[in-house]
Amino acid sequence: MEENGKIGQKDRQEKNSFRRSAVMNLMLVIVLVLLSNVLSVFVFKRFDLTAEKRFTLNDHTVQLLEELNDIVYVRVYLDGDLPAGYQRLRNATREMLDEFRVHNKKVEFEFINPSDANDEKERKAIYKQLMDEGLRYTTPVEQKDAGMTQSLIWPGALITYRNKTVPVQLLQSKTYRTEDEMINRSVNDLEYEFTNAFRKLQTTIKPSIAFIEGHGELDSLRTYDFMQALREYYIVDRVRIDSQLNSLVNRTVRGDSSIFYPRYKAIIIAGPDSAFSEKDKFIIDQYLMRGGRILWLLDRVNASMDSLGQQSSALVYPRELNLDDMLLRYGVRINANLLMDLRSASIPLVTGQVGNQPRMEFFRWFYFPLSLPESKHTIVNNLNAIRFEFASSIDTLVAPGIRKTVLLAGSKRGQLLNTPGRISLNILREEPDPKMFTSSGVPLAVLLEGKFDSHFRNFRNDLRTDNRIGFLAQAVKPGAMIVVSDGDVAKNGYSKSSGKISPLGYDKYTRELFGNRDFLVNCVNYLCDDSGLISVRARNVELRLLDHARVKVEELQLNLINVGLPVLLFIVMGLILLYIRKRSYASRSNS
């Protein structure tokens, strides 16, 4: 009896100890929950577990949001009964705006269905107002069980900040092969489109840049799309140097001294076909010494498809621009050759007749290399392939204090054609021999940064002593230039008969859109110290899109898995628990 009493007392002690431990654990959990709630009021932290950090804003975007000192009101006109792809775009837009509000509560937004008005007259008035504000509509066709349906959608937004309103087109207007690609790219670019709009709203004065003229450069029609893209950020001029010392540099006289400063933040020299005079070179050189930035887009060889219009072959020869010695001083040399690359764009050729119509086939034209950016530099990161036409190789040379970065290069299968020489369409008739294409990674675009020495530092001429220019033998501060060995990289298509201008980088035959425009805009943004905007544009969010054809074929199988598998798992778990319970009772009965 005494022994049984001791056992009972011991059991009671163990139970009491267990209860105290349980109460302590419960109290500890309650305290931790309360403490975490209190801390969450003062400390805010979110975790983005997606592979591509889809819900993490770029630092530049966060900075722009933090600089908003007043209410920003966003009206998104993408709502209502939408096709699946546009629903995805709407949801992604809402998520992006929610992210903006996390960083600044001054961001307010609403979603509006402009087609919600019952009266047709009222709807038309709303549509006209949206068009006047700068938004565009689209009319997608959707396949439904009842047949094809077409709807009118306004995939855009109006952002208002301090009595200033800017439109944002959420749907990319560029040419894509499928609607999924278009929606995917539009979702990917949402942060950039909104960030760009915030930047416009906060910018009061645009910096000035200039296209140089007077040496046979590409005219305003051939660079129209490039110029339009740049006008979003800059005042764009076209300037003839014409030996005028003040064409690129301003001079301010203060007492007995003069202050010189660049007239433009950057200049663009796009596809000149005639030689630069020594005086024009001197003016450009001193512009660089004063802190100016330069984008060189130069054709070192005379070659064009027009020369192959009547014949199957044409002579190509070096183009004398009188810039070689100047570029050598800065640290690069564009060689008088042409890159032939197995990774190249296609051109159509007539190969026969089908009835009364010519039969066209596409062939790779090795003189139109496609450069896929491999560098992680912010200028080219995540860009599409850039299309070149008759590009030359670039050598980087020793220049004290100058850092060189190859931005774009040819593929591992290239071949260099020295000039003078001949190009011929007959090479398309034969399969290329890979053994002949041994030049790997030929540089086509190079960034140079540092304190440049003047090309004229060891020259003796009257210009050096002219007080209207204030000669400098070395740059006053670190500068930058980008050298691209092709002027046509900036040339958009233009039809003289219709006056129609094609987007820069658009191939009218294959209907592909290459990354030329984004690359060149990035170049100018970088030269003008707008690298933050480039990093937002370079962002790439990979969307996992459904294969609609496969879904349609395997619809029954997928439904069975989605509905039947959970039920089957529930039954299996029930049987397992029932088995465990029976085993437990059986073991207790035996004991």
PDB file of C-alpha atoms in Angstrom, residues 320-590:
ATOM      1  CA  GLU A 320      38.103  58.069 -95.000  1.00  0.00           C
ATOM      2  CA  LEU A 321      36.649  60.064 -92.122  1.00  0.00           C
ATOM      3  CA  ASN A 322      39.950  61.548 -90.879  1.00  0.00           C
ATOM      4  CA  LEU A 323      39.129  60.361 -87.351  1.00  0.00           C
ATOM      5  CA  ASP A 324      41.572  57.443 -86.981  1.00  0.00           C
ATOM      6  CA  ASP A 325      44.376  59.437 -85.340  1.00  0.00           C
ATOM      7  CA  MET A 326      41.942  61.086 -82.933  1.00  0.00           C
ATOM      8  CA  LEU A 327      40.387  57.794 -81.812  1.00  0.00           C
ATOM      9  CA  LEU A 328      43.868  56.262 -81.441  1.00  0.00           C
ATOM     10  CA  ARG A 329      44.728  58.970 -78.910  1.00  0.00           C
ATOM     11  CA  TYR A 330      41.567  58.136 -76.948  1.00  0.00           C
ATOM     12  CA  GLY A 331      42.340  54.389 -76.940  1.00  0.00           C
ATOM     13  CA  VAL A 332      40.523  52.622 -79.807  1.00  0.00           C
ATOM     14  CA  ARG A 333      40.909  51.847 -83.497  1.00  0.00           C
ATOM     15  CA  ILE A 334      38.127  50.906 -85.915  1.00  0.00           C
ATOM     16  CA  ASN A 335      39.657  48.644 -88.535  1.00  0.00           C
ATOM     17  CA  ALA A 336      38.893  48.912 -92.265  1.00  0.00           C
ATOM     18  CA  ASN A 337      37.370  45.430 -92.474  1.00  0.00           C
ATOM     19  CA  LEU A 338      33.960  43.765 -92.387  1.00  0.00           C
ATOM     20  CA  LEU A 339      32.797  41.140 -89.916  1.00  0.00           C
ATOM     21  CA  MET A 340      31.164  38.046 -91.397  1.00  0.00           C
ATOM     22  CA  ASP A 341      29.343  36.111 -88.678  1.00  0.00           C
ATOM     23  CA  LEU A 342      27.462  32.814 -88.689  1.00  0.00           C
ATOM     24  CA  ARG A 343      25.056  34.352 -86.165  1.00  0.00           C
ATOM     25  CA  SER A 344      23.461  36.843 -88.497  1.00  0.00           C
ATOM     26  CA  ALA A 345      20.166  38.303 -89.709  1.00  0.00           C
ATOM     27  CA  SER A 346      18.331  36.905 -92.717  1.00  0.00           C
ATOM     28  CA  ILE A 347      17.517  38.615 -96.002  1.00  0.00           C
ATOM     29  CA  PRO A 348      14.997  37.523 -98.679  1.00  0.00           C
ATOM     30  CA  LEU A 349      16.126  36.455-102.140  1.00  0.00           C
ATOM     31  CA  VAL A 350      14.150  35.442-105.210  1.00  0.00           C
ATOM     32  CA  THR A 351      14.855  31.760-105.889  1.00  0.00           C
ATOM     33  CA  GLY A 352      12.281  31.022-108.589  1.00  0.00           C
ATOM     34  CA  GLN A 353       8.708  31.496-109.744  1.00  0.00           C
ATOM     35  CA  VAL A 354       5.413  30.160-108.369  1.00  0.00           C
ATOM     36  CA  GLY A 355       2.918  30.838-111.133  1.00  0.00           C
ATOM     37  CA  ASN A 356       3.288  34.524-111.921  1.00  0.00           C
ATOM     38  CA  GLN A 357       4.716  35.356-108.507  1.00  0.00           C
ATOM     39  CA  PRO A 358       8.392  35.293-107.493  1.00  0.00           C
ATOM     40  CA  ARG A 359       9.288  32.722-104.863  1.00  0.00           C
ATOM     41  CA  MET A 360      11.165  34.268-101.922  1.00  0.00           C
ATOM     42  CA  GLU A 361      13.403  32.416 -99.511  1.00  0.00           C
ATOM     43  CA  PHE A 362      15.360  33.687 -96.527  1.00  0.00           C
ATOM     44  CA  PHE A 363      19.104  33.251 -96.164  1.00  0.00           C
ATOM     45  CA  ARG A 364      21.522  34.271 -93.454  1.00  0.00           C
ATOM     46  CA  TRP A 365      23.464  37.309 -94.642  1.00  0.00           C
ATOM     47  CA  PHE A 366      26.792  37.037 -92.810  1.00  0.00           C
ATOM     48  CA  TYR A 367      27.489  40.772 -93.145  1.00  0.00           C
ATOM     49  CA  PHE A 368      24.509  41.553 -90.852  1.00  0.00           C
ATOM     50  CA  PRO A 369      25.832  40.138 -87.556  1.00  0.00           C
ATOM     51  CA  LEU A 370      23.559  39.789 -84.533  1.00  0.00           C
ATOM     52  CA  SER A 371      25.234  40.601 -81.245  1.00  0.00           C
ATOM     53  CA  LEU A 372      23.786  38.930 -78.146  1.00  0.00           C
ATOM     54  CA  PRO A 373      24.967  40.928 -75.110  1.00  0.00           C
ATOM     55  CA  GLU A 374      27.112  38.762 -72.855  1.00  0.00           C
ATOM     56  CA  SER A 375      28.481  41.581 -70.714  1.00  0.00           C
ATOM     57  CA  LYS A 376      26.688  42.266 -67.421  1.00  0.00           C
ATOM     58  CA  HIS A 377      27.324  45.983 -67.811  1.00  0.00           C
ATOM     59  CA  THR A 378      24.201  48.016 -67.077  1.00  0.00           C
ATOM     60  CA  ILE A 379      24.101  49.391 -70.655  1.00  0.00           C
ATOM     61  CA  VAL A 380      23.551  45.999 -72.297  1.00  0.00           C
ATOM     62  CA  ASN A 381      22.256  43.781 -69.487  1.00  0.00           C
ATOM     63  CA  ASN A 382      19.084  41.850 -70.502  1.00  0.00           C
ATOM     64  CA  LEU A 383      18.856  43.448 -73.962  1.00  0.00           C
ATOM     65  CA  ASN A 384      17.595  41.627 -77.033  1.00  0.00           C
ATOM     66  CA  ALA A 385      20.033  40.916 -79.862  1.00  0.00           C
ATOM     67  CA  ILE A 386      21.366  44.040 -81.600  1.00  0.00           C
ATOM     68  CA  ARG A 387      21.343  44.011 -85.403  1.00  0.00           C
ATOM     69  CA  PHE A 388      24.390  45.383 -87.236  1.00  0.00           C
ATOM     70  CA  GLU A 389      24.897  46.061 -90.952  1.00  0.00           C
ATOM     71  CA  PHE A 390      28.415  45.890 -92.365  1.00  0.00           C
ATOM     72  CA  ALA A 391      30.180  46.313 -89.021  1.00  0.00           C
ATOM     73  CA  SER A 392      33.960  46.422 -88.503  1.00  0.00           C
ATOM     74  CA  SER A 393      36.206  45.132 -85.747  1.00  0.00           C
ATOM     75  CA  ILE A 394      37.433  47.437 -82.969  1.00  0.00           C
ATOM     76  CA  ASP A 395      40.872  47.221 -81.338  1.00  0.00           C
ATOM     77  CA  THR A 396      41.440  48.597 -77.849  1.00  0.00           C
ATOM     78  CA  LEU A 397      44.825  50.265 -77.376  1.00  0.00           C
ATOM     79  CA  VAL A 398      46.929  51.444 -74.464  1.00  0.00           C
ATOM     80  CA  ALA A 399      45.807  54.861 -73.204  1.00  0.00           C
ATOM     81  CA  PRO A 400      46.963  55.935 -69.724  1.00  0.00           C
ATOM     82  CA  GLY A 401      44.088  56.284 -67.258  1.00  0.00           C
ATOM     83  CA  ILE A 402      41.412  55.072 -69.687  1.00  0.00           C
ATOM     84  CA  ARG A 403      39.263  52.069 -68.784  1.00  0.00           C
ATOM     85  CA  LYS A 404      37.789  50.106 -71.709  1.00  0.00           C
ATOM     86  CA  THR A 405      34.727  47.861 -71.576  1.00  0.00           C
ATOM     87  CA  VAL A 406      33.584  45.780 -74.553  1.00  0.00           C
ATOM     88  CA  LEU A 407      29.800  46.148 -74.616  1.00  0.00           C
ATOM     89  CA  LEU A 408      28.950  44.186 -77.778  1.00  0.00           C
ATOM     90  CA  ALA A 409      30.865  41.599 -79.783  1.00  0.00           C
ATOM     91  CA  GLY A 410      30.385  39.046 -82.533  1.00  0.00           C
ATOM     92  CA  SER A 411      29.774  35.360 -81.912  1.00  0.00           C
ATOM     93  CA  LYS A 412      32.398  32.633 -81.584  1.00  0.00           C
ATOM     94  CA  ARG A 413      32.091  31.980 -85.332  1.00  0.00           C
ATOM     95  CA  GLY A 414      33.263  35.075 -87.186  1.00  0.00           C
ATOM     96  CA  GLN A 415      35.472  35.900 -90.138  1.00  0.00           C
ATOM     97  CA  LEU A 416      37.041  39.244 -91.083  1.00  0.00           C
ATOM     98  CA  LEU A 417      37.055  40.478 -94.680  1.00  0.00           C
ATOM     99  CA  ASN A 418      39.823  42.994 -95.325  1.00  0.00           C
ATOM    100  CA  THR A 419      39.217  45.899 -97.678  1.00  0.00           C
ATOM    101  CA  PRO A 420      39.416  46.796-100.499  1.00  0.00           C
ATOM    102  CA  GLY A 421      37.512  43.659-101.413  1.00  0.00           C
ATOM    103  CA  ARG A 422      34.257  42.345-102.838  1.00  0.00           C
ATOM    104  CA  ILE A 423      31.029  41.222-101.226  1.00  0.00           C
ATOM    105  CA  SER A 424      28.785  38.858-103.137  1.00  0.00           C
ATOM    106  CA  LEU A 425      25.322  37.352-102.794  1.00  0.00           C
ATOM    107  CA  ASN A 426      26.712  34.171-104.322  1.00  0.00           C
ATOM    108  CA  ILE A 427      28.006  33.078-100.902  1.00  0.00           C
ATOM    109  CA  LEU A 428      24.367  32.329-100.040  1.00  0.00           C
ATOM    110  CA  ARG A 429      24.274  29.538-102.608  1.00  0.00           C
ATOM    111  CA  GLU A 430      26.686  27.387-100.620  1.00  0.00           C
ATOM    112  CA  GLU A 431      26.699  26.097 -97.079  1.00  0.00           C
ATOM    113  CA  PRO A 432      29.336  28.018 -95.084  1.00  0.00           C
ATOM    114  CA  ASP A 433      32.428  26.159 -93.910  1.00  0.00           C
ATOM    115  CA  PRO A 434      32.656  26.620 -90.102  1.00  0.00           C
ATOM    116  CA  LYS A 435      36.433  26.116 -90.310  1.00  0.00           C
ATOM    117  CA  MET A 436      36.688  29.459 -92.113  1.00  0.00           C
ATOM    118  CA  PHE A 437      34.897  31.293 -89.273  1.00  0.00           C
ATOM    119  CA  THR A 438      37.556  31.310 -86.573  1.00  0.00           C
ATOM    120  CA  SER A 439      37.419  34.902 -85.296  1.00  0.00           C
ATOM    121  CA  SER A 440      35.755  34.758 -81.882  1.00  0.00           C
ATOM    122  CA  GLY A 441      34.137  37.626 -79.984  1.00  0.00           C
ATOM    123  CA  VAL A 442      35.103  40.453 -82.352  1.00  0.00           C
ATOM    124  CA  PRO A 443      34.454  43.763 -80.480  1.00  0.00           C
ATOM    125  CA  LEU A 444      31.755  45.920 -82.090  1.00  0.00           C
ATOM    126  CA  ALA A 445      30.989  48.457 -79.341  1.00  0.00           C
ATOM    127  CA  VAL A 446      33.391  49.720 -76.674  1.00  0.00           C
ATOM    128  CA  LEU A 447      32.903  52.040 -73.697  1.00  0.00           C
ATOM    129  CA  LEU A 448      35.876  54.229 -72.712  1.00  0.00           C
ATOM    130  CA  GLU A 449      35.991  56.042 -69.357  1.00  0.00           C
ATOM    131  CA  GLY A 450      38.601  58.200 -67.631  1.00  0.00           C
ATOM    132  CA  LYS A 451      40.511  61.477 -68.007  1.00  0.00           C
ATOM    133  CA  PHE A 452      41.253  61.756 -71.711  1.00  0.00           C
ATOM    134  CA  ASP A 453      44.337  63.444 -73.138  1.00  0.00           C
ATOM    135  CA  SER A 454      43.730  65.923 -75.927  1.00  0.00           C
ATOM    136  CA  HIS A 455      44.537  64.703 -79.417  1.00  0.00           C
ATOM    137  CA  PHE A 456      46.080  68.154 -80.032  1.00  0.00           C
ATOM    138  CA  ARG A 457      48.249  68.323 -76.909  1.00  0.00           C
ATOM    139  CA  ASN A 458      51.475  67.962 -78.947  1.00  0.00           C
ATOM    140  CA  PHE A 459      50.241  69.969 -81.950  1.00  0.00           C
ATOM    141  CA  ARG A 460      51.240  73.515 -82.660  1.00  0.00           C
ATOM    142  CA  ASN A 461      48.573  75.617 -84.331  1.00  0.00           C
ATOM    143  CA  ASP A 462      46.800  78.919 -83.928  1.00  0.00           C
ATOM    144  CA  LEU A 463      43.727  77.308 -82.335  1.00  0.00           C
ATOM    145  CA  ARG A 464      45.673  76.371 -79.210  1.00  0.00           C
ATOM    146  CA  THR A 465      46.294  80.035 -78.411  1.00  0.00           C
ATOM    147  CA  ASP A 466      42.828  81.281 -79.382  1.00  0.00           C
ATOM    148  CA  ASN A 467      41.225  82.625 -76.182  1.00  0.00           C
ATOM    149  CA  ARG A 468      37.769  81.902 -77.592  1.00  0.00           C
ATOM    150  CA  ILE A 469      38.312  78.184 -76.943  1.00  0.00           C
ATOM    151  CA  GLY A 470      40.691  78.102 -73.946  1.00  0.00           C
ATOM    152  CA  PHE A 471      42.741  75.069 -74.989  1.00  0.00           C
ATOM    153  CA  LEU A 472      43.061  72.163 -72.513  1.00  0.00           C
ATOM    154  CA  ALA A 473      45.711  69.450 -72.925  1.00  0.00           C
ATOM    155  CA  GLN A 474      43.827  67.077 -70.607  1.00  0.00           C
ATOM    156  CA  ALA A 475      40.210  66.691 -69.554  1.00  0.00           C
ATOM    157  CA  VAL A 476      39.175  68.697 -66.490  1.00  0.00           C
ATOM    158  CA  LYS A 477      37.388  65.654 -65.054  1.00  0.00           C
ATOM    159  CA  PRO A 478      36.782  61.978 -65.922  1.00  0.00           C
ATOM    160  CA  GLY A 479      34.630  61.604 -69.012  1.00  0.00           C
ATOM    161  CA  ALA A 480      33.169  58.874 -71.179  1.00  0.00           C
ATOM    162  CA  MET A 481      32.567  57.951 -74.797  1.00  0.00           C
ATOM    163  CA  ILE A 482      31.108  54.937 -76.582  1.00  0.00           C
ATOM    164  CA  VAL A 483      32.467  53.822 -79.953  1.00  0.00           C
ATOM    165  CA  VAL A 484      30.286  51.604 -82.194  1.00  0.00           C
ATOM    166  CA  SER A 485      31.668  50.325 -85.499  1.00  0.00           C
ATOM    167  CA  ASP A 486      28.421  50.739 -87.447  1.00  0.00           C
ATOM    168  CA  GLY A 487      26.392  53.836 -88.254  1.00  0.00           C
ATOM    169  CA  ASP A 488      23.389  51.871 -89.521  1.00  0.00           C
ATOM    170  CA  VAL A 489      22.756  50.525 -86.014  1.00  0.00           C
ATOM    171  CA  ALA A 490      20.884  53.823 -85.413  1.00  0.00           C
ATOM    172  CA  LYS A 491      19.008  53.897 -88.741  1.00  0.00           C
ATOM    173  CA  ASN A 492      15.260  53.255 -88.803  1.00  0.00           C
ATOM    174  CA  GLY A 493      13.384  52.157 -91.902  1.00  0.00           C
ATOM    175  CA  TYR A 494      11.796  54.865 -94.047  1.00  0.00           C
ATOM    176  CA  SER A 495       9.576  54.584 -97.116  1.00  0.00           C
ATOM    177  CA  LYS A 496       9.802  57.565 -99.484  1.00  0.00           C
ATOM    178  CA  SER A 497       6.599  56.561-101.280  1.00  0.00           C
ATOM    179  CA  SER A 498       4.391  56.293 -98.187  1.00  0.00           C
ATOM    180  CA  GLY A 499       6.398  58.420 -95.773  1.00  0.00           C
ATOM    181  CA  LYS A 500       6.100  55.621 -93.217  1.00  0.00           C
ATOM    182  CA  ILE A 501       8.847  55.253 -90.625  1.00  0.00           C
ATOM    183  CA  SER A 502       9.534  51.846 -89.078  1.00  0.00           C
ATOM    184  CA  PRO A 503      10.658  51.376 -85.466  1.00  0.00           C
ATOM    185  CA  LEU A 504      14.411  51.325 -84.947  1.00  0.00           C
ATOM    186  CA  GLY A 505      15.635  47.724 -85.012  1.00  0.00           C
ATOM    187  CA  TYR A 506      12.536  46.397 -86.795  1.00  0.00           C
ATOM    188  CA  ASP A 507      13.102  43.867 -89.579  1.00  0.00           C
ATOM    189  CA  LYS A 508      10.235  44.278 -92.043  1.00  0.00           C
ATOM    190  CA  TYR A 509      10.896  40.891 -93.640  1.00  0.00           C
ATOM    191  CA  THR A 510      11.040  38.656 -90.560  1.00  0.00           C
ATOM    192  CA  ARG A 511       8.912  41.016 -88.406  1.00  0.00           C
ATOM    193  CA  GLU A 512      11.455  40.749 -85.621  1.00  0.00           C
ATOM    194  CA  LEU A 513      12.245  43.652 -83.331  1.00  0.00           C
ATOM    195  CA  PHE A 514      15.885  43.796 -82.293  1.00  0.00           C
ATOM    196  CA  GLY A 515      17.321  45.658 -79.317  1.00  0.00           C
ATOM    197  CA  ASN A 516      18.925  48.557 -81.235  1.00  0.00           C
ATOM    198  CA  ARG A 517      16.684  51.260 -79.794  1.00  0.00           C
ATOM    199  CA  ASP A 518      17.066  50.158 -76.174  1.00  0.00           C
ATOM    200  CA  PHE A 519      20.826  49.788 -76.619  1.00  0.00           C
ATOM    201  CA  LEU A 520      21.311  53.280 -78.049  1.00  0.00           C
ATOM    202  CA  VAL A 521      19.003  54.935 -75.516  1.00  0.00           C
ATOM    203  CA  ASN A 522      20.901  53.133 -72.755  1.00  0.00           C
ATOM    204  CA  CYS A 523      24.159  54.462 -74.215  1.00  0.00           C
ATOM    205  CA  VAL A 524      22.945  58.058 -74.082  1.00  0.00           C
ATOM    206  CA  ASN A 525      21.381  57.593 -70.630  1.00  0.00           C
ATOM    207  CA  TYR A 526      24.688  56.242 -69.342  1.00  0.00           C
ATOM    208  CA  LEU A 527      26.736  59.031 -70.905  1.00  0.00           C
ATOM    209  CA  CYS A 528      24.339  61.555 -69.332  1.00  0.00           C
ATOM    210  CA  ASP A 529      24.636  59.888 -65.899  1.00  0.00           C
ATOM    211  CA  ASP A 530      21.110  58.425 -65.982  1.00  0.00           C
ATOM    212  CA  SER A 531      22.282  54.903 -65.151  1.00  0.00           C
ATOM    213  CA  GLY A 532      19.516  54.442 -62.565  1.00  0.00           C
ATOM    214  CA  LEU A 533      16.864  54.466 -65.268  1.00  0.00           C
ATOM    215  CA  ILE A 534      18.882  51.944 -67.300  1.00  0.00           C
ATOM    216  CA  SER A 535      18.914  49.474 -64.407  1.00  0.00           C
ATOM    217  CA  VAL A 536      15.106  49.608 -64.204  1.00  0.00           C
ATOM    218  CA  ARG A 537      14.776  49.116 -67.971  1.00  0.00           C
ATOM    219  CA  ALA A 538      17.196  46.174 -67.847  1.00  0.00           C
ATOM    220  CA  ARG A 539      15.105  44.273 -65.326  1.00  0.00           C
ATOM    221  CA  ASN A 540      13.747  40.957 -66.569  1.00  0.00           C
ATOM    222  CA  VAL A 541      10.832  39.144 -64.907  1.00  0.00           C
ATOM    223  CA  GLU A 542      10.211  35.687 -66.312  1.00  0.00           C
ATOM    224  CA  LEU A 543       6.537  34.775 -66.418  1.00  0.00           C
ATOM    225  CA  ARG A 544       5.547  31.114 -66.387  1.00  0.00           C
ATOM    226  CA  LEU A 545       2.929  31.101 -69.112  1.00  0.00           C
ATOM    227  CA  LEU A 546       0.493  28.276 -69.768  1.00  0.00           C
ATOM    228  CA  ASP A 547       0.793  26.219 -72.931  1.00  0.00           C
ATOM    229  CA  HIS A 548      -2.797  26.731 -74.109  1.00  0.00           C
ATOM    230  CA  ALA A 549      -2.592  24.068 -76.830  1.00  0.00           C
ATOM    231  CA  ARG A 550      -1.401  21.469 -74.327  1.00  0.00           C
ATOM    232  CA  VAL A 551      -4.064  22.521 -71.807  1.00  0.00           C
ATOM    233  CA  LYS A 552      -6.787  21.966 -74.408  1.00  0.00           C
ATOM    234  CA  VAL A 553      -5.476  18.480 -75.297  1.00  0.00           C
ATOM    235  CA  GLU A 554      -4.948  17.356 -71.692  1.00  0.00           C
ATOM    236  CA  GLU A 555      -7.940  19.156 -70.152  1.00  0.00           C
ATOM    237  CA  LEU A 556      -9.691  15.957 -68.916  1.00  0.00           C
ATOM    238  CA  GLN A 557      -6.492  14.538 -67.436  1.00  0.00           C
ATOM    239  CA  LEU A 558      -5.707  17.794 -65.632  1.00  0.00           C
ATOM    240  CA  ASN A 559      -9.245  18.032 -64.220  1.00  0.00           C
ATOM    241  CA  LEU A 560      -9.056  14.452 -62.917  1.00  0.00           C
ATOM    242  CA  ILE A 561      -5.726  15.199 -61.238  1.00  0.00           C
ATOM    243  CA  ASN A 562      -6.945  18.463 -59.708  1.00  0.00           C
ATOM    244  CA  VAL A 563     -10.237  17.001 -58.424  1.00  0.00           C
ATOM    245  CA  GLY A 564      -9.441  13.339 -57.849  1.00  0.00           C
ATOM    246  CA  LEU A 565      -5.935  13.505 -56.386  1.00  0.00           C
ATOM    247  CA  PRO A 566      -6.897  15.469 -53.217  1.00  0.00           C
ATOM    248  CA  VAL A 567      -9.795  13.048 -52.553  1.00  0.00           C
ATOM    249  CA  LEU A 568      -7.505  10.045 -53.060  1.00  0.00           C
ATOM    250  CA  LEU A 569      -4.889  11.485 -50.694  1.00  0.00           C
ATOM    251  CA  PHE A 570      -7.596  12.135 -48.082  1.00  0.00           C
ATOM    252  CA  ILE A 571      -8.779   8.491 -48.288  1.00  0.00           C
ATOM    253  CA  VAL A 572      -5.220   7.141 -48.050  1.00  0.00           C
ATOM    254  CA  MET A 573      -4.477   9.316 -45.000  1.00  0.00           C
ATOM    255  CA  GLY A 574      -7.721   8.118 -43.366  1.00  0.00           C
ATOM    256  CA  LEU A 575      -6.800   4.472 -43.922  1.00  0.00           C
ATOM    257  CA  ILE A 576      -3.316   5.043 -42.506  1.00  0.00           C
ATOM    258  CA  LEU A 577      -4.720   6.734 -39.378  1.00  0.00           C
ATOM    259  CA  LEU A 578      -7.286   3.941 -38.947  1.00  0.00           C
ATOM    260  CA  TYR A 579      -4.530   1.333 -39.192  1.00  0.00           C
ATOM    261  CA  ILE A 580      -2.365   3.157 -36.638  1.00  0.00           C
ATOM    262  CA  ARG A 581      -5.325   3.460 -34.259  1.00  0.00           C
ATOM    263  CA  LYS A 582      -6.104  -0.280 -34.465  1.00  0.00           C
ATOM    264  CA  ARG A 583      -2.452  -1.153 -33.830  1.00  0.00           C
ATOM    265  CA  SER A 584      -2.443   1.157 -30.807  1.00  0.00           C
ATOM    266  CA  TYR A 585      -5.560  -0.449 -29.288  1.00  0.00           C
ATOM    267  CA  ALA A 586      -4.200  -3.927 -29.994  1.00  0.00           C
ATOM    268  CA  SER A 587      -0.915  -3.182 -28.201  1.00  0.00           C
ATOM    269  CA  ARG A 588      -2.792  -1.777 -25.145  1.00  0.00           C
ATOM    270  CA  SER A 589      -5.044  -4.863 -24.964  1.00  0.00           C
ATOM    271  CA  ASN A 590      -2.035  -7.193 -24.999  1.00  0.00           C
TER     272      ASN A 590
END
